[in-house]
Each structure stands twice: as C-alpha cells, then as structure tokens.
mmCIF file with all atom_site columns, C-alpha atoms in Angstrom:
data_model
loop_
_atom_site.group_PDB
_atom_site.id
_atom_site.type_symbol
_atom_site.label_atom_id
_atom_site.label_alt_id
_atom_site.label_comp_id
_atom_site.label_asym_id
_atom_site.label_entity_id
_atom_site.label_seq_id
_atom_site.pdbx_PDB_ins_code
_atom_site.Cartn_x
_atom_site.Cartn_y
_atom_site.Cartn_z
_atom_site.occupancy
_atom_site.B_iso_or_equiv
_atom_site.pdbx_formal_charge
_atom_site.auth_seq_id
_atom_site.auth_comp_id
_atom_site.auth_asym_id
_atom_site.auth_atom_id
_atom_site.pdbx_PDB_model_num
ATOM 1   C CA . ILE S 1 1   ? 11.677 -16.268 8.859  1.00 0.00 ? 813 ILE S CA 1
ATOM 2   C CA . ASN S 1 2   ? 8.237  -16.586 10.437 1.00 0.00 ? 814 ASN S CA 1
ATOM 3   C CA . THR S 1 3   ? 6.347  -13.696 8.835  1.00 0.00 ? 815 THR S CA 1
ATOM 4   C CA . ASN S 1 4   ? 3.054  -12.656 7.312  1.00 0.00 ? 816 ASN S CA 1
ATOM 5   C CA . CYS S 1 5   ? 5.000  -10.344 5.001  1.00 0.00 ? 817 CYS S CA 1
ATOM 6   C CA . ASN S 1 6   ? 5.594  -11.574 1.459  1.00 0.00 ? 818 ASN S CA 1
ATOM 7   C CA . SER S 1 7   ? 8.848  -11.057 -0.422 1.00 0.00 ? 819 SER S CA 1
ATOM 8   C CA . LYS S 1 8   ? 7.485  -8.016  -2.286 1.00 0.00 ? 820 LYS S CA 1
ATOM 9   C CA . GLY S 1 9   ? 6.569  -6.407  1.048  1.00 0.00 ? 821 GLY S CA 1
ATOM 10  C CA . ALA S 1 10  ? 10.025 -7.145  2.428  1.00 0.00 ? 822 ALA S CA 1
ATOM 11  C CA . GLU S 1 11  ? 11.581 -5.487  -0.637 1.00 0.00 ? 823 GLU S CA 1
ATOM 12  C CA . SER S 1 12  ? 9.413  -2.405  -0.059 1.00 0.00 ? 824 SER S CA 1
ATOM 13  C CA . VAL S 1 13  ? 10.576 -2.143  3.538  1.00 0.00 ? 825 VAL S CA 1
ATOM 14  C CA . GLN S 1 14  ? 14.213 -2.412  2.484  1.00 0.00 ? 826 GLN S CA 1
ATOM 15  C CA . LYS S 1 15  ? 13.707 0.335   -0.105 1.00 0.00 ? 827 LYS S CA 1
ATOM 16  C CA . LEU S 1 16  ? 12.213 2.612   2.579  1.00 0.00 ? 828 LEU S CA 1
ATOM 17  C CA . VAL S 1 17  ? 15.089 1.909   4.948  1.00 0.00 ? 829 VAL S CA 1
ATOM 18  C CA . ASP S 1 18  ? 17.641 2.604   2.194  1.00 0.00 ? 830 ASP S CA 1
ATOM 19  C CA . LYS S 1 19  ? 15.903 5.833   1.161  1.00 0.00 ? 831 LYS S CA 1
ATOM 20  C CA . ALA S 1 20  ? 15.744 7.037   4.780  1.00 0.00 ? 832 ALA S CA 1
ATOM 21  C CA . ARG S 1 21  ? 19.424 6.206   5.314  1.00 0.00 ? 833 ARG S CA 1
ATOM 22  C CA . ALA S 1 22  ? 20.428 8.074   2.126  1.00 0.00 ? 834 ALA S CA 1
ATOM 23  C CA . ARG S 1 23  ? 18.541 11.147  3.333  1.00 0.00 ? 835 ARG S CA 1
ATOM 24  C CA . ARG S 1 24  ? 19.857 10.840  6.885  1.00 0.00 ? 836 ARG S CA 1
ATOM 25  C CA . VAL S 1 25  ? 16.369 10.279  8.247  1.00 0.00 ? 837 VAL S CA 1
ATOM 26  C CA . LEU S 1 26  ? 16.081 8.229   11.418 1.00 0.00 ? 838 LEU S CA 1
ATOM 27  C CA . PHE S 1 27  ? 14.029 5.136   10.595 1.00 0.00 ? 839 PHE S CA 1
ATOM 28  C CA . VAL S 1 28  ? 13.131 3.098   13.673 1.00 0.00 ? 840 VAL S CA 1
ATOM 29  C CA . LEU S 1 29  ? 12.031 -0.525  13.792 1.00 0.00 ? 841 LEU S CA 1
ATOM 30  C CA . SER S 1 30  ? 11.205 -2.601  16.864 1.00 0.00 ? 842 SER S CA 1
ATOM 31  C CA . THR S 1 31  ? 13.989 -4.552  18.527 1.00 0.00 ? 843 THR S CA 1
ATOM 32  C CA . ASP S 1 32  ? 11.719 -6.758  20.619 1.00 0.00 ? 844 ASP S CA 1
ATOM 33  C CA . PHE S 1 33  ? 8.148  -7.994  20.537 1.00 0.00 ? 845 PHE S CA 1
ATOM 34  C CA . VAL S 1 34  ? 5.276  -9.249  22.639 1.00 0.00 ? 846 VAL S CA 1
ATOM 35  C CA . THR S 1 35  ? 4.324  -12.508 20.984 1.00 0.00 ? 847 THR S CA 1
ATOM 36  C CA . GLY S 1 36  ? 1.139  -14.513 20.964 1.00 0.00 ? 848 GLY S CA 1
ATOM 37  C CA . ASP S 1 37  ? 0.120  -17.916 19.733 1.00 0.00 ? 849 ASP S CA 1
ATOM 38  C CA . GLU S 1 38  ? -3.103 -16.498 18.271 1.00 0.00 ? 850 GLU S CA 1
ATOM 39  C CA . TYR S 1 39  ? -4.847 -13.199 17.512 1.00 0.00 ? 851 TYR S CA 1
ATOM 40  C CA . SER S 1 40  ? -7.022 -13.188 20.631 1.00 0.00 ? 852 SER S CA 1
ATOM 41  C CA . SER S 1 41  ? -7.336 -11.592 24.049 1.00 0.00 ? 853 SER S CA 1
ATOM 42  C CA . LYS S 1 42  ? -6.976 -15.126 25.453 1.00 0.00 ? 854 LYS S CA 1
ATOM 43  C CA . ALA S 1 43  ? -3.734 -15.896 23.589 1.00 0.00 ? 855 ALA S CA 1
ATOM 44  C CA . ASN S 1 44  ? -0.717 -17.311 25.338 1.00 0.00 ? 856 ASN S CA 1
ATOM 45  C CA . THR S 1 45  ? 1.889  -14.567 25.328 1.00 0.00 ? 857 THR S CA 1
ATOM 46  C CA . GLY S 1 46  ? 5.658  -14.443 25.217 1.00 0.00 ? 858 GLY S CA 1
ATOM 47  C CA . HIS S 1 47  ? 8.584  -12.211 24.331 1.00 0.00 ? 859 HIS S CA 1
ATOM 48  C CA . ALA S 1 48  ? 11.078 -12.306 21.484 1.00 0.00 ? 860 ALA S CA 1
ATOM 49  C CA . THR S 1 49  ? 13.915 -10.165 20.190 1.00 0.00 ? 861 THR S CA 1
ATOM 50  C CA . VAL S 1 50  ? 15.079 -9.566  16.642 1.00 0.00 ? 862 VAL S CA 1
ATOM 51  C CA . GLN S 1 51  ? 18.184 -11.645 17.410 1.00 0.00 ? 863 GLN S CA 1
ATOM 52  C CA . GLU S 1 52  ? 16.194 -14.597 18.768 1.00 0.00 ? 864 GLU S CA 1
ATOM 53  C CA . GLY S 1 53  ? 13.424 -14.449 16.186 1.00 0.00 ? 865 GLY S CA 1
ATOM 54  C CA . ILE S 1 54  ? 9.805  -15.352 16.729 1.00 0.00 ? 866 ILE S CA 1
ATOM 55  C CA . SER S 1 55  ? 9.108  -19.049 17.247 1.00 0.00 ? 867 SER S CA 1
ATOM 56  C CA . LYS S 1 56  ? 7.177  -20.997 14.645 1.00 0.00 ? 868 LYS S CA 1
ATOM 57  C CA . GLY S 1 57  ? 3.457  -20.867 15.338 1.00 0.00 ? 869 GLY S CA 1
ATOM 58  C CA . TRP S 1 58  ? 3.754  -17.559 17.197 1.00 0.00 ? 870 TRP S CA 1
ATOM 59  C CA . HIS S 1 59  ? 3.228  -13.995 15.983 1.00 0.00 ? 871 HIS S CA 1
ATOM 60  C CA . GLY S 1 60  ? 4.764  -10.636 16.858 1.00 0.00 ? 872 GLY S CA 1
ATOM 61  C CA . LEU S 1 61  ? 1.620  -8.811  18.000 1.00 0.00 ? 873 LEU S CA 1
ATOM 62  C CA . ASP S 1 62  ? 3.035  -5.763  19.799 1.00 0.00 ? 874 ASP S CA 1
ATOM 63  C CA . ILE S 1 63  ? 6.291  -3.979  20.396 1.00 0.00 ? 875 ILE S CA 1
ATOM 64  C CA . GLY S 1 64  ? 8.179  -5.156  23.449 1.00 0.00 ? 876 GLY S CA 1
ATOM 65  C CA . PRO S 1 65  ? 9.351  -3.204  26.500 1.00 0.00 ? 877 PRO S CA 1
ATOM 66  C CA . GLU S 1 66  ? 12.797 -2.391  25.051 1.00 0.00 ? 878 GLU S CA 1
ATOM 67  C CA . SER S 1 67  ? 11.160 -0.915  21.960 1.00 0.00 ? 879 SER S CA 1
ATOM 68  C CA . VAL S 1 68  ? 8.709  1.083   24.105 1.00 0.00 ? 880 VAL S CA 1
ATOM 69  C CA . ASN S 1 69  ? 11.609 2.616   26.044 1.00 0.00 ? 881 ASN S CA 1
ATOM 70  C CA . GLN S 1 70  ? 13.484 3.377   22.826 1.00 0.00 ? 882 GLN S CA 1
ATOM 71  C CA . LEU S 1 71  ? 10.442 5.082   21.287 1.00 0.00 ? 883 LEU S CA 1
ATOM 72  C CA . GLU S 1 72  ? 9.656  7.093   24.431 1.00 0.00 ? 884 GLU S CA 1
ATOM 73  C CA . ASP S 1 73  ? 13.142 8.609   24.364 1.00 0.00 ? 885 ASP S CA 1
ATOM 74  C CA . MET S 1 74  ? 12.997 9.338   20.633 1.00 0.00 ? 886 MET S CA 1
ATOM 75  C CA . ILE S 1 75  ? 9.523  10.860  20.769 1.00 0.00 ? 887 ILE S CA 1
ATOM 76  C CA . ALA S 1 76  ? 10.473 13.124  23.675 1.00 0.00 ? 888 ALA S CA 1
ATOM 77  C CA . GLY S 1 77  ? 13.357 14.577  21.670 1.00 0.00 ? 889 GLY S CA 1
ATOM 78  C CA . SER S 1 78  ? 11.598 14.871  18.299 1.00 0.00 ? 890 SER S CA 1
ATOM 79  C CA . LYS S 1 79  ? 10.326 17.899  16.435 1.00 0.00 ? 891 LYS S CA 1
ATOM 80  C CA . THR S 1 80  ? 8.440  15.939  13.760 1.00 0.00 ? 892 THR S CA 1
ATOM 81  C CA . ILE S 1 81  ? 7.224  12.344  13.712 1.00 0.00 ? 893 ILE S CA 1
ATOM 82  C CA . LEU S 1 82  ? 5.742  10.424  10.800 1.00 0.00 ? 894 LEU S CA 1
ATOM 83  C CA . TRP S 1 83  ? 3.797  7.536   12.275 1.00 0.00 ? 895 TRP S CA 1
ATOM 84  C CA . CYS S 1 84  ? 2.138  4.745   10.331 1.00 0.00 ? 896 CYS S CA 1
ATOM 85  C CA . GLY S 1 85  ? -0.504 2.841   12.276 1.00 0.00 ? 897 GLY S CA 1
ATOM 86  C CA . PRO S 1 86  ? -0.626 1.302   15.755 1.00 0.00 ? 898 PRO S CA 1
ATOM 87  C CA . CYS S 1 87  ? 2.302  -0.570  17.275 1.00 0.00 ? 899 CYS S CA 1
ATOM 88  C CA . GLY S 1 88  ? 0.298  -3.652  18.159 1.00 0.00 ? 900 GLY S CA 1
ATOM 89  C CA . VAL S 1 89  ? -2.949 -5.490  17.756 1.00 0.00 ? 901 VAL S CA 1
ATOM 90  C CA . TYR S 1 90  ? -4.517 -3.017  20.176 1.00 0.00 ? 902 TYR S CA 1
ATOM 91  C CA . GLN S 1 91  ? -7.954 -4.618  19.965 1.00 0.00 ? 903 GLN S CA 1
ATOM 92  C CA . TYR S 1 92  ? -6.659 -7.312  22.305 1.00 0.00 ? 904 TYR S CA 1
ATOM 93  C CA . GLU S 1 93  ? -5.480 -6.134  25.735 1.00 0.00 ? 905 GLU S CA 1
ATOM 94  C CA . PRO S 1 94  ? -2.296 -8.253  25.891 1.00 0.00 ? 906 PRO S CA 1
ATOM 95  C CA . PHE S 1 95  ? -1.071 -6.551  22.708 1.00 0.00 ? 907 PHE S CA 1
ATOM 96  C CA . ALA S 1 96  ? -2.210 -2.962  23.289 1.00 0.00 ? 908 ALA S CA 1
ATOM 97  C CA . GLN S 1 97  ? 0.545  -1.581  25.517 1.00 0.00 ? 909 GLN S CA 1
ATOM 98  C CA . GLY S 1 98  ? 2.799  -0.393  22.704 1.00 0.00 ? 910 GLY S CA 1
ATOM 99  C CA . THR S 1 99  ? -0.059 1.572   21.196 1.00 0.00 ? 911 THR S CA 1
ATOM 100 C CA . LEU S 1 100 ? -1.340 3.070   24.444 1.00 0.00 ? 912 LEU S CA 1
#
C-alpha cells in the first residue's frame, strides 16, 4: 500500500469503521481519487480507484468524480452529517474540487 498513514492510524480507522457498522451508522470513504505526483498546484495529475490503488510515487490528493457524485446524493438526503476536514488538498487548485 502506498500511504502516508502508519499502521497505528490504519488500526484507528478500522476501529471507527467497525464501531459505525455495529451502531448502524453510515460511514463513507472515497472510492476514487484525484492523484498527483507532488503537493503542488503544478503537479501532474491522474485518477485512481480503490481497486486499482495509487501508483508508487503518486498521492491521493482529492476525492474523485465518482466519490463526489456519491457524496452529493448522500448529503442531499441527510438529516445530520459529521464531517472531518476537507476532502482534498484544497490549497492547490487541481485538488480543490472535492472540497468546493
């Protein structure tokens, strides 16, 4: 796995997913990503899915178009949303669309 997340962080995510599932809370994670070869507005960009994975040397810097569509539908039908931070590295235009 090409990730900036350490094993302790991955364990924390799994615990949150398990807790949400046990309480029948919908817990949504991105299914696709806008990728970049660097954290910069001049980065080369690409696209990856969870199934494909993100290529070595690249980073998932925003949610992809499939994830945006999924979230739009869920948000429109929600009564309460708990949101934790922006979807992408919004400081750089190529990676701001998921946050905007």
